[in-house]
Coordinates of C-alpha atoms in Angstrom, one line a residue:
M316 CA -94.6 -91.1 210.2
P317 CA -98.3 -91.8 211.0
L318 CA -99.6 -95.2 209.9
T319 CA -102.4 -95.2 207.3
R320 CA -102.8 -99.0 207.2
S321 CA -101.7 -102.1 209.1
T322 CA -97.9 -102.6 209.0
P323 CA -95.7 -105.3 210.4
Q324 CA -94.4 -103.4 213.4
T325 CA -94.4 -106.5 215.6
R326 CA -91.1 -107.6 213.9
T327 CA -89.2 -105.1 215.9
G328 CA -90.5 -106.6 219.2
T329 CA -92.4 -103.4 220.1
R330 CA -96.1 -102.5 219.9
T331 CA -97.2 -99.4 218.1
Q332 CA -99.5 -97.4 220.3
R333 CA -102.3 -95.3 219.0
P334 CA -101.8 -91.6 219.3
T335 CA -104.9 -91.3 221.5
Q336 CA -103.3 -93.7 224.0
Q337 CA -100.2 -91.6 224.1
H338 CA -101.9 -88.3 224.3
P339 CA -105.5 -88.7 225.6
D340 CA -107.8 -85.9 224.7
P341 CA -109.7 -84.8 227.8
R342 CA -112.5 -83.7 225.5
T343 CA -113.2 -87.2 224.4
P344 CA -115.4 -89.0 227.0
P345 CA -114.1 -92.4 228.3
H346 CA -116.0 -95.6 228.3
D347 CA -119.7 -95.1 229.4
R348 CA -119.3 -97.2 232.6
S349 CA -116.1 -95.3 233.4
R350 CA -117.8 -91.9 233.0
W351 CA -120.6 -92.8 235.4
L352 CA -118.1 -94.2 237.9
A353 CA -116.1 -91.0 237.6
L354 CA -119.3 -89.1 238.3
A355 CA -119.9 -91.2 241.4
I356 CA -116.4 -90.4 242.6
L357 CA -116.8 -86.7 242.0
C358 CA -120.1 -86.8 243.9
A359 CA -118.5 -88.6 246.8
G360 CA -115.8 -86.0 247.1
M361 CA -118.4 -83.2 246.9
L362 CA -120.6 -84.9 249.5
M363 CA -117.7 -85.0 251.9
V364 CA -117.0 -81.3 251.4
I365 CA -120.6 -80.2 251.6
L366 CA -121.3 -82.4 254.7
D367 CA -118.5 -80.7 256.5
G368 CA -120.1 -77.3 255.9
S369 CA -123.2 -78.3 257.9
I370 CA -122.3 -81.2 260.1
V371 CA -120.5 -78.9 262.5
T372 CA -123.7 -76.8 263.1
V373 CA -125.4 -79.1 265.6
A374 CA -122.1 -80.0 267.3
L375 CA -121.1 -76.4 268.2
P376 CA -122.5 -76.5 271.8
A377 CA -120.5 -79.7 272.5
I378 CA -117.4 -78.2 270.9
Q379 CA -117.7 -75.1 273.0
S380 CA -118.1 -77.0 276.3
D381 CA -115.2 -79.4 275.6
L382 CA -112.6 -76.9 274.3
G383 CA -113.7 -73.9 276.3
F384 CA -114.6 -71.6 273.4
S385 CA -115.9 -68.2 274.2
Q386 CA -119.2 -67.3 272.4
P387 CA -117.7 -64.9 269.9
D388 CA -114.8 -67.3 269.1
L389 CA -117.1 -70.2 268.6
A390 CA -118.4 -68.7 265.3
W391 CA -114.9 -69.1 263.9
V392 CA -115.3 -72.9 263.8
V393 CA -117.7 -72.1 260.9
N394 CA -116.3 -68.8 259.6
A395 CA -112.7 -70.1 259.2
Y396 CA -114.0 -72.8 256.8
L397 CA -116.3 -70.3 254.9
I398 CA -113.6 -67.7 254.4
A399 CA -111.0 -70.2 253.0
F400 CA -113.6 -72.1 250.9
G401 CA -115.3 -69.0 249.4
G402 CA -112.1 -67.0 248.9
L403 CA -110.2 -69.6 247.0
L404 CA -112.8 -71.3 244.8
L405 CA -112.2 -69.0 241.8
L406 CA -108.4 -69.2 242.0
A407 CA -108.6 -73.0 242.4
G408 CA -110.8 -73.3 239.4
R409 CA -108.4 -71.4 237.2
F410 CA -105.4 -73.3 238.4
G411 CA -107.3 -76.5 237.7
D412 CA -107.5 -75.4 234.1
L413 CA -103.8 -74.7 234.0
I414 CA -102.3 -77.7 235.8
G415 CA -105.0 -80.2 235.1
R416 CA -108.3 -80.6 236.9
K417 CA -107.6 -84.2 238.0
R418 CA -104.5 -83.1 239.8
M419 CA -106.3 -80.3 241.5
F420 CA -109.1 -82.6 242.6
L421 CA -106.7 -85.2 244.0
A422 CA -104.7 -82.5 245.8
G423 CA -107.8 -81.0 247.3
I424 CA -109.2 -84.4 248.5
T425 CA -105.9 -85.3 250.1
L426 CA -105.5 -81.9 251.8
F427 CA -109.1 -82.0 253.0
T428 CA -108.8 -85.5 254.5
A429 CA -105.5 -84.6 256.3
A430 CA -107.1 -81.5 257.7
S431 CA -110.1 -83.6 258.9
L432 CA -107.7 -85.7 261.0
L433 CA -106.2 -82.5 262.4
C434 CA -109.7 -81.2 263.4
G435 CA -110.6 -84.6 265.0
V436 CA -107.6 -84.7 267.3
A437 CA -107.7 -80.9 268.1
G438 CA -107.4 -80.2 271.8
S439 CA -107.5 -76.4 271.7
P440 CA -109.6 -73.8 270.0
E441 CA -106.6 -72.5 268.0
L442 CA -105.8 -75.9 266.5
L443 CA -109.4 -76.6 265.6
I444 CA -109.8 -73.2 263.8
A445 CA -106.5 -73.8 262.0
G446 CA -107.7 -77.2 260.9
R447 CA -111.0 -75.8 259.7
F448 CA -109.2 -73.2 257.6
V449 CA -107.1 -75.9 255.9
Q450 CA -110.2 -77.9 255.3
G451 CA -111.7 -74.9 253.5
V452 CA -108.6 -74.7 251.3
G453 CA -108.8 -78.4 250.4
G454 CA -112.6 -78.2 249.9
A455 CA -112.1 -75.3 247.5
M456 CA -109.5 -77.1 245.5
A457 CA -111.7 -80.2 245.1
S458 CA -115.0 -78.5 244.5
A459 CA -113.8 -75.8 242.1
V460 CA -113.0 -78.3 239.3
S461 CA -115.7 -80.9 239.8
L462 CA -118.4 -79.2 237.6
G463 CA -115.7 -78.6 234.9
M464 CA -114.9 -82.3 234.8
I465 CA -118.6 -83.2 234.6
V466 CA -119.1 -80.9 231.6
T467 CA -116.1 -82.5 229.9
L468 CA -117.3 -86.1 230.7
F469 CA -120.9 -85.5 229.5
P470 CA -121.0 -83.4 226.4
E471 CA -124.4 -84.7 225.3
P472 CA -127.1 -82.4 226.7
R473 CA -129.5 -85.1 228.0
E474 CA -126.7 -87.1 229.8
R475 CA -125.2 -83.8 231.1
A476 CA -128.6 -82.9 232.6
K477 CA -128.7 -86.2 234.4
A478 CA -125.2 -85.9 235.6
I479 CA -125.7 -82.4 236.8
G480 CA -129.0 -83.5 238.5
A481 CA -127.1 -86.1 240.5
F482 CA -124.3 -83.7 241.4
S483 CA -126.8 -81.0 242.4
F484 CA -128.6 -83.5 244.6
V485 CA -125.4 -84.4 246.4
G486 CA -124.7 -80.7 247.1
A487 CA -128.3 -79.9 248.2
A488 CA -129.0 -83.0 250.2
G489 CA -125.5 -83.1 251.7
A490 CA -126.3 -80.1 253.9
S491 CA -129.4 -81.8 255.3
I492 CA -127.6 -85.1 255.7
G493 CA -124.9 -83.3 257.6
L494 CA -127.3 -82.1 260.2
V495 CA -128.6 -85.6 260.7
L496 CA -125.1 -87.1 261.0
G497 CA -123.8 -84.3 263.1
G498 CA -126.6 -84.8 265.6
V499 CA -126.4 -88.5 265.7
L500 CA -122.6 -88.7 266.0
T501 CA -122.3 -85.9 268.6
Q502 CA -125.0 -87.5 270.8
S503 CA -123.9 -91.1 270.4
A504 CA -120.1 -90.7 270.3
S505 CA -118.5 -87.3 270.5
W506 CA -118.0 -84.3 268.3
H507 CA -114.6 -85.6 267.2
W508 CA -116.3 -88.2 265.0
I509 CA -117.9 -85.6 262.8
F510 CA -114.4 -85.1 261.5
F511 CA -113.1 -88.7 261.7
I512 CA -115.9 -89.8 259.5
N513 CA -114.2 -88.0 256.6
L514 CA -111.1 -90.2 256.7
P515 CA -112.4 -93.4 255.1
I516 CA -114.5 -91.4 252.6
G517 CA -111.5 -89.2 251.6
V518 CA -109.1 -92.1 251.3
A519 CA -111.5 -94.2 249.2
A520 CA -112.4 -91.2 247.0
G521 CA -108.8 -90.3 246.4
V522 CA -107.7 -93.9 245.5
L523 CA -110.6 -94.4 243.1
A524 CA -110.2 -91.0 241.6
A525 CA -106.5 -91.6 240.9
R526 CA -107.4 -94.9 239.0
T527 CA -110.6 -93.7 237.3
L528 CA -110.6 -90.1 236.3
V529 CA -109.1 -89.3 232.9
P530 CA -105.8 -87.4 233.1
D531 CA -105.8 -84.0 231.6
R532 CA -102.6 -82.0 230.9
G533 CA -104.0 -78.6 231.5
L534 CA -103.0 -75.5 229.6
G535 CA -99.8 -74.9 231.5
L536 CA -99.0 -72.2 234.0
R537 CA -97.6 -70.0 231.3
S538 CA -101.0 -69.9 229.6
G539 CA -102.7 -68.0 232.3
A540 CA -100.8 -67.5 235.6
D541 CA -102.0 -64.0 236.3
A542 CA -100.3 -63.5 239.6
T543 CA -101.7 -59.9 240.1
G544 CA -105.2 -60.9 239.3
A545 CA -104.9 -64.0 241.6
A546 CA -103.8 -61.8 244.5
L547 CA -106.5 -59.3 244.0
V548 CA -109.4 -61.7 243.7
T549 CA -108.3 -64.0 246.5
A550 CA -107.7 -61.0 248.9
G551 CA -111.0 -59.4 247.8
L552 CA -113.1 -62.6 248.2
M553 CA -111.6 -63.6 251.5
L554 CA -112.0 -60.1 252.9
G555 CA -115.5 -59.9 251.6
V556 CA -116.6 -63.2 253.1
Y557 CA -114.8 -62.2 256.4
T558 CA -116.7 -58.9 256.4
I559 CA -120.0 -60.6 255.8
V560 CA -119.6 -63.2 258.5
Q561 CA -118.4 -60.6 261.1
A562 CA -121.1 -58.1 260.3
G563 CA -123.4 -59.8 262.7
E564 CA -121.0 -59.1 265.6
N565 CA -119.7 -55.7 264.5
G566 CA -123.0 -54.4 263.1
W567 CA -123.9 -53.8 259.5
A568 CA -123.6 -50.0 259.7
S569 CA -120.5 -50.0 261.9
A570 CA -117.3 -48.2 260.7
R571 CA -115.4 -51.5 260.7
T572 CA -117.9 -53.3 258.5
L573 CA -118.3 -50.4 256.1
G574 CA -114.5 -49.9 255.9
L575 CA -113.7 -53.5 255.3
G576 CA -116.6 -53.8 252.8
A577 CA -115.3 -50.8 250.9
L578 CA -111.8 -52.3 250.8
A579 CA -113.0 -55.6 249.6
A580 CA -115.1 -53.9 246.9
A581 CA -112.0 -51.9 245.8
L582 CA -109.9 -55.1 245.6
L583 CA -112.6 -56.8 243.5
A584 CA -113.0 -53.7 241.3
G585 CA -109.2 -53.7 240.7
F586 CA -109.5 -57.4 239.8
V587 CA -112.1 -56.7 237.2
L588 CA -110.0 -53.9 235.6
R589 CA -107.0 -56.2 235.6
Q590 CA -109.0 -58.9 233.8
A591 CA -110.1 -56.4 231.1
K592 CA -106.5 -55.6 230.3
A593 CA -104.6 -58.8 231.1
A594 CA -103.3 -60.9 228.1
A595 CA -104.1 -64.1 230.0
P596 CA -106.9 -63.2 232.4
L597 CA -107.7 -65.4 235.4
L598 CA -111.4 -64.9 234.8
P599 CA -112.2 -64.1 231.2
L600 CA -114.9 -61.4 231.3
R601 CA -116.4 -62.9 228.2
V602 CA -118.1 -65.4 230.5
F603 CA -120.4 -62.6 231.7
R604 CA -121.5 -61.6 228.2
S605 CA -124.1 -64.4 228.4
R606 CA -127.3 -63.2 230.2
Q607 CA -128.1 -66.7 231.2
V608 CA -124.7 -67.2 232.9
S609 CA -124.8 -63.9 234.7
G610 CA -128.5 -64.4 235.6
A611 CA -127.9 -67.9 236.9
N612 CA -125.1 -66.8 239.2
A613 CA -127.1 -63.8 240.5
I614 CA -130.2 -65.9 241.1
Q615 CA -128.1 -68.5 242.9
V616 CA -126.6 -65.9 245.3
L617 CA -130.1 -64.9 246.4
M618 CA -131.6 -68.4 246.6
I619 CA -128.7 -69.9 248.5
A620 CA -128.7 -66.8 250.9
A621 CA -132.3 -67.4 251.7
L622 CA -132.0 -71.2 252.1
F623 CA -128.7 -71.3 254.0
G624 CA -130.2 -68.9 256.5
F625 CA -133.4 -70.9 256.6
Q626 CA -131.5 -74.1 257.3
V627 CA -129.8 -72.6 260.4
L628 CA -132.9 -70.8 261.7
V629 CA -135.2 -73.8 261.5
V630 CA -132.7 -75.9 263.5
L631 CA -132.5 -73.2 266.1
Y632 CA -136.3 -73.0 266.2
M633 CA -136.6 -76.7 266.8
Q634 CA -133.9 -76.8 269.5
H635 CA -134.6 -73.5 271.3
V636 CA -138.4 -73.2 271.0
L637 CA -139.7 -76.8 270.5
G638 CA -137.0 -78.4 272.7
Y639 CA -135.6 -80.9 270.2
G640 CA -132.3 -82.5 270.9
A641 CA -129.4 -82.5 268.4
A642 CA -130.3 -85.9 266.9
K643 CA -134.0 -85.2 266.7
S644 CA -133.6 -81.9 265.0
G645 CA -131.2 -83.5 262.5
L646 CA -133.7 -86.3 261.7
A647 CA -136.5 -83.7 261.4
M648 CA -134.5 -82.2 258.4
L649 CA -134.3 -85.6 256.7
P650 CA -137.5 -85.2 254.6
S651 CA -136.0 -82.2 252.9
A652 CA -133.0 -84.3 251.7
V653 CA -135.3 -87.1 250.6
V654 CA -137.6 -84.9 248.5
I655 CA -134.6 -83.0 247.0
G656 CA -133.1 -86.3 246.0
I657 CA -136.4 -87.6 244.5
V658 CA -136.9 -84.5 242.4
S659 CA -133.3 -83.8 241.3
L660 CA -132.5 -87.4 240.5
G661 CA -135.8 -88.7 239.3
F662 CA -137.5 -85.8 237.5
S663 CA -135.3 -82.7 236.9
A664 CA -133.5 -83.9 233.8
R665 CA -136.6 -85.1 232.0
L666 CA -138.6 -82.0 233.0
T667 CA -135.8 -79.7 232.0
G668 CA -135.5 -81.4 228.6
R669 CA -139.2 -80.9 228.1
F670 CA -140.0 -77.5 229.5
G671 CA -136.6 -75.7 229.5
E672 CA -134.4 -74.3 232.2
R673 CA -136.3 -71.1 232.9
T674 CA -139.5 -72.9 233.6
M675 CA -137.8 -75.2 236.0
V676 CA -136.1 -72.3 237.9
V677 CA -139.3 -70.3 238.1
S678 CA -141.3 -73.3 239.3
G679 CA -138.7 -74.2 241.9
L680 CA -138.4 -70.6 243.2
A681 CA -142.2 -70.3 243.4
L682 CA -142.4 -73.5 245.5
L683 CA -139.5 -72.3 247.8
L684 CA -141.3 -68.9 248.2
A685 CA -144.5 -70.7 249.3
G686 CA -142.5 -72.8 251.9
L687 CA -140.8 -69.8 253.4
L688 CA -144.0 -67.8 253.7
L689 CA -145.5 -70.8 255.6
L690 CA -142.5 -70.9 257.9
S691 CA -142.8 -67.1 258.6
R692 CA -146.1 -67.9 260.4
V693 CA -145.0 -70.8 262.5
P694 CA -146.4 -70.6 266.1
V695 CA -144.5 -70.8 269.4
H696 CA -146.1 -74.2 270.2
G697 CA -145.7 -75.5 266.7
S698 CA -146.4 -79.1 265.5
Y699 CA -143.9 -80.8 263.3
L700 CA -146.5 -82.5 261.0
V701 CA -148.6 -79.4 260.6
D702 CA -146.2 -76.5 260.7
L703 CA -142.7 -77.9 259.7
L704 CA -143.2 -80.9 257.4
P705 CA -144.9 -78.9 254.6
V706 CA -142.0 -76.6 254.7
M707 CA -139.5 -79.4 254.4
L708 CA -141.4 -80.8 251.4
S709 CA -141.4 -77.4 249.7
L710 CA -137.7 -77.8 249.4
A711 CA -138.5 -79.9 246.3
G712 CA -138.3 -76.5 244.7
F713 CA -134.6 -76.6 245.2
G714 CA -134.4 -79.9 243.5
L715 CA -136.1 -78.4 240.5
A716 CA -134.2 -75.1 240.4
I717 CA -130.6 -76.0 241.2
P718 CA -129.8 -78.5 238.4
A719 CA -131.3 -76.0 235.8
L720 CA -129.3 -73.2 237.3
T721 CA -126.2 -75.3 237.2
G722 CA -126.7 -76.1 233.5
L723 CA -127.2 -72.4 232.8
G724 CA -124.2 -71.3 234.8
M725 CA -121.9 -73.7 233.0
S726 CA -123.5 -73.1 229.5
G727 CA -120.8 -70.7 228.4
A728 CA -117.9 -72.8 229.6
T729 CA -115.4 -73.9 227.0
E730 CA -112.7 -76.5 227.3
R731 CA -110.2 -73.8 228.2
D732 CA -112.2 -72.2 231.0
A733 CA -114.5 -74.9 232.3
G734 CA -112.6 -75.0 235.6
V735 CA -112.9 -71.2 236.2
A736 CA -116.6 -71.3 235.2
S737 CA -117.1 -74.1 237.8
G738 CA -115.1 -72.1 240.3
L739 CA -117.3 -69.0 239.7
F740 CA -120.5 -70.9 240.1
N741 CA -119.3 -72.5 243.4
T742 CA -118.1 -69.1 244.5
T743 CA -121.5 -67.5 244.2
Q744 CA -122.9 -70.4 246.2
Q745 CA -120.5 -69.6 249.1
I746 CA -121.0 -65.9 248.9
G747 CA -124.7 -66.5 249.1
G748 CA -124.4 -68.8 252.0
A749 CA -122.2 -66.4 254.0
L750 CA -124.4 -63.5 253.2
G751 CA -127.6 -65.3 254.1
L752 CA -126.2 -66.7 257.4
A753 CA -124.9 -63.3 258.5
L754 CA -127.9 -61.2 257.4
L755 CA -130.7 -63.5 258.6
N756 CA -129.0 -64.4 261.8
T757 CA -128.4 -60.8 262.6
L758 CA -132.0 -59.8 261.9
A759 CA -133.3 -62.7 264.1
T760 CA -131.0 -61.8 267.0
S761 CA -131.8 -58.1 267.0
R762 CA -135.6 -58.7 266.7
T763 CA -135.4 -61.2 269.5
A764 CA -133.5 -58.8 271.8
H765 CA -136.1 -56.1 271.0
L766 CA -139.0 -58.4 271.9
L767 CA -137.3 -59.6 275.1
S768 CA -136.9 -55.9 276.2
A769 CA -140.6 -55.4 275.5
G770 CA -141.5 -58.1 278.0
R771 CA -142.1 -61.1 275.7
S772 CA -141.3 -64.6 276.9
A773 CA -138.1 -66.2 275.6
P774 CA -139.8 -68.7 273.2
A775 CA -142.1 -65.9 271.9
A776 CA -139.2 -63.5 271.4
L777 CA -137.1 -66.2 269.6
T778 CA -140.1 -67.1 267.4
G779 CA -140.6 -63.5 266.5
G780 CA -137.0 -63.1 265.5
Y781 CA -137.2 -66.1 263.3
H782 CA -140.4 -64.8 261.7
L783 CA -138.6 -61.6 260.6
A784 CA -135.5 -63.4 259.3
V785 CA -137.6 -65.9 257.3
T786 CA -139.7 -63.1 255.9
V787 CA -136.6 -61.4 254.6
G788 CA -135.5 -64.7 253.2
A789 CA -138.8 -65.0 251.3
G790 CA -138.1 -61.5 250.0
L791 CA -134.7 -62.7 248.6
I792 CA -136.5 -65.6 246.9
A793 CA -139.0 -63.2 245.4
V794 CA -136.2 -61.0 243.9
A795 CA -134.6 -64.1 242.5
L796 CA -138.0 -65.1 240.9
V797 CA -138.2 -61.7 239.2
L798 CA -134.6 -62.1 237.9
A799 CA -135.4 -65.5 236.6
V800 CA -138.4 -64.2 234.6
T801 CA -136.5 -61.2 233.2
T802 CA -133.0 -62.5 232.5
L803 CA -133.2 -66.2 231.7
P804 CA -134.0 -67.3 228.1
A805 CA -137.5 -68.8 227.6
R806 CA -136.0 -72.0 226.3
R807 CA -132.3 -72.7 225.5
R808 CA -131.7 -74.4 222.2
R809 CA -130.3 -78.0 222.4
A810 CA -127.4 -79.1 220.4

């Protein structure tokens, strides 16, 4: 019988516990200090995962020389991670809703940390690629539920905007920081340490998460274990990402690329049909009824595609044209991380609260478009201060746009499907990254080969290839800008 007033329960020698202590409601935020500590832990886990996506980039030449990778196989050090990560995000997000998001986060961090150790001690190409694939699995498990937990922890709009701003900064700046760390560690120690550095971070994040994050029971596997839908979407996403990352080698119009792309599209179409009829869908299609949710995810695909390709291309330009070393090119990217941090942490929440999400997204995309247009005119003998630093500073636009897009992308999430909404938003990030890397790198390579055959010098040909790729990236940003103006609400009402 529930107690309605104080009763002498202590006579029996036992202490009556409150129902909220026995059955904690995950929708009720914990103590304020605990919430922000939980956010810091989630950000640390996300930083480790994001770092690993970019830290490998500048270490690839050293890995190739040490382990004897062929040039085509070397790409699999990156691709194995992307395929597992992008293919499993949506599934991991849904299972986080079913078994509990804290459990999924802890399992992901543990698996990612163990896989990092495997990568660090790898002595053969096959072992390193296998370790990278397992890293992608663990990264997907941890990342897919992080935004869902933040939405639950911070229900008040202004605090949620601050929390999402911090989380977005970690995701955005982590890629640039990864380039810096990758260059410094590879040059001062060895490429093995770009993986070993994850071990203390992963252990600390796991221990603190186990003690701090509020347990949530989840809905139970019987509430939504759509095995058919899970198989269709996982196979479709993995095959789709594989097709994209291999298109640069096989050719975008080749029979292999078109065939695999058609098969991936058929699998994903089957998944959509399955979700429309399933009693307990893996991805409830009602999520897409909101124009702002659908628009935010579509805009993110285009924006991330342009910026992920830009990140790789500008590093290649600095190393292959300007002659920068690994550490110097990584440090040259540092201003972008600093300016993203200043904007996303210091200003984005207040500006979003005052002007609305659409204004922030449009302003950020306009600034990014200006930066890419500047980069598309960079000369062969460019100067960092004159030609590259303004481009790095223009990435402040990312700090403006991504927190607002994240808020819009999670705006339709309920307690039942916060994990899957988080997984969907992270999935569109990975699809955009894979698409941008494959598309822009292929365009740069083909244009460079054409200019070399026409008699241009190697630096001039490389620069011409980068010009074309960056111009196409600017076009993707322009399309995203049009979508932002036409699909996002002028100002979303606050609770």
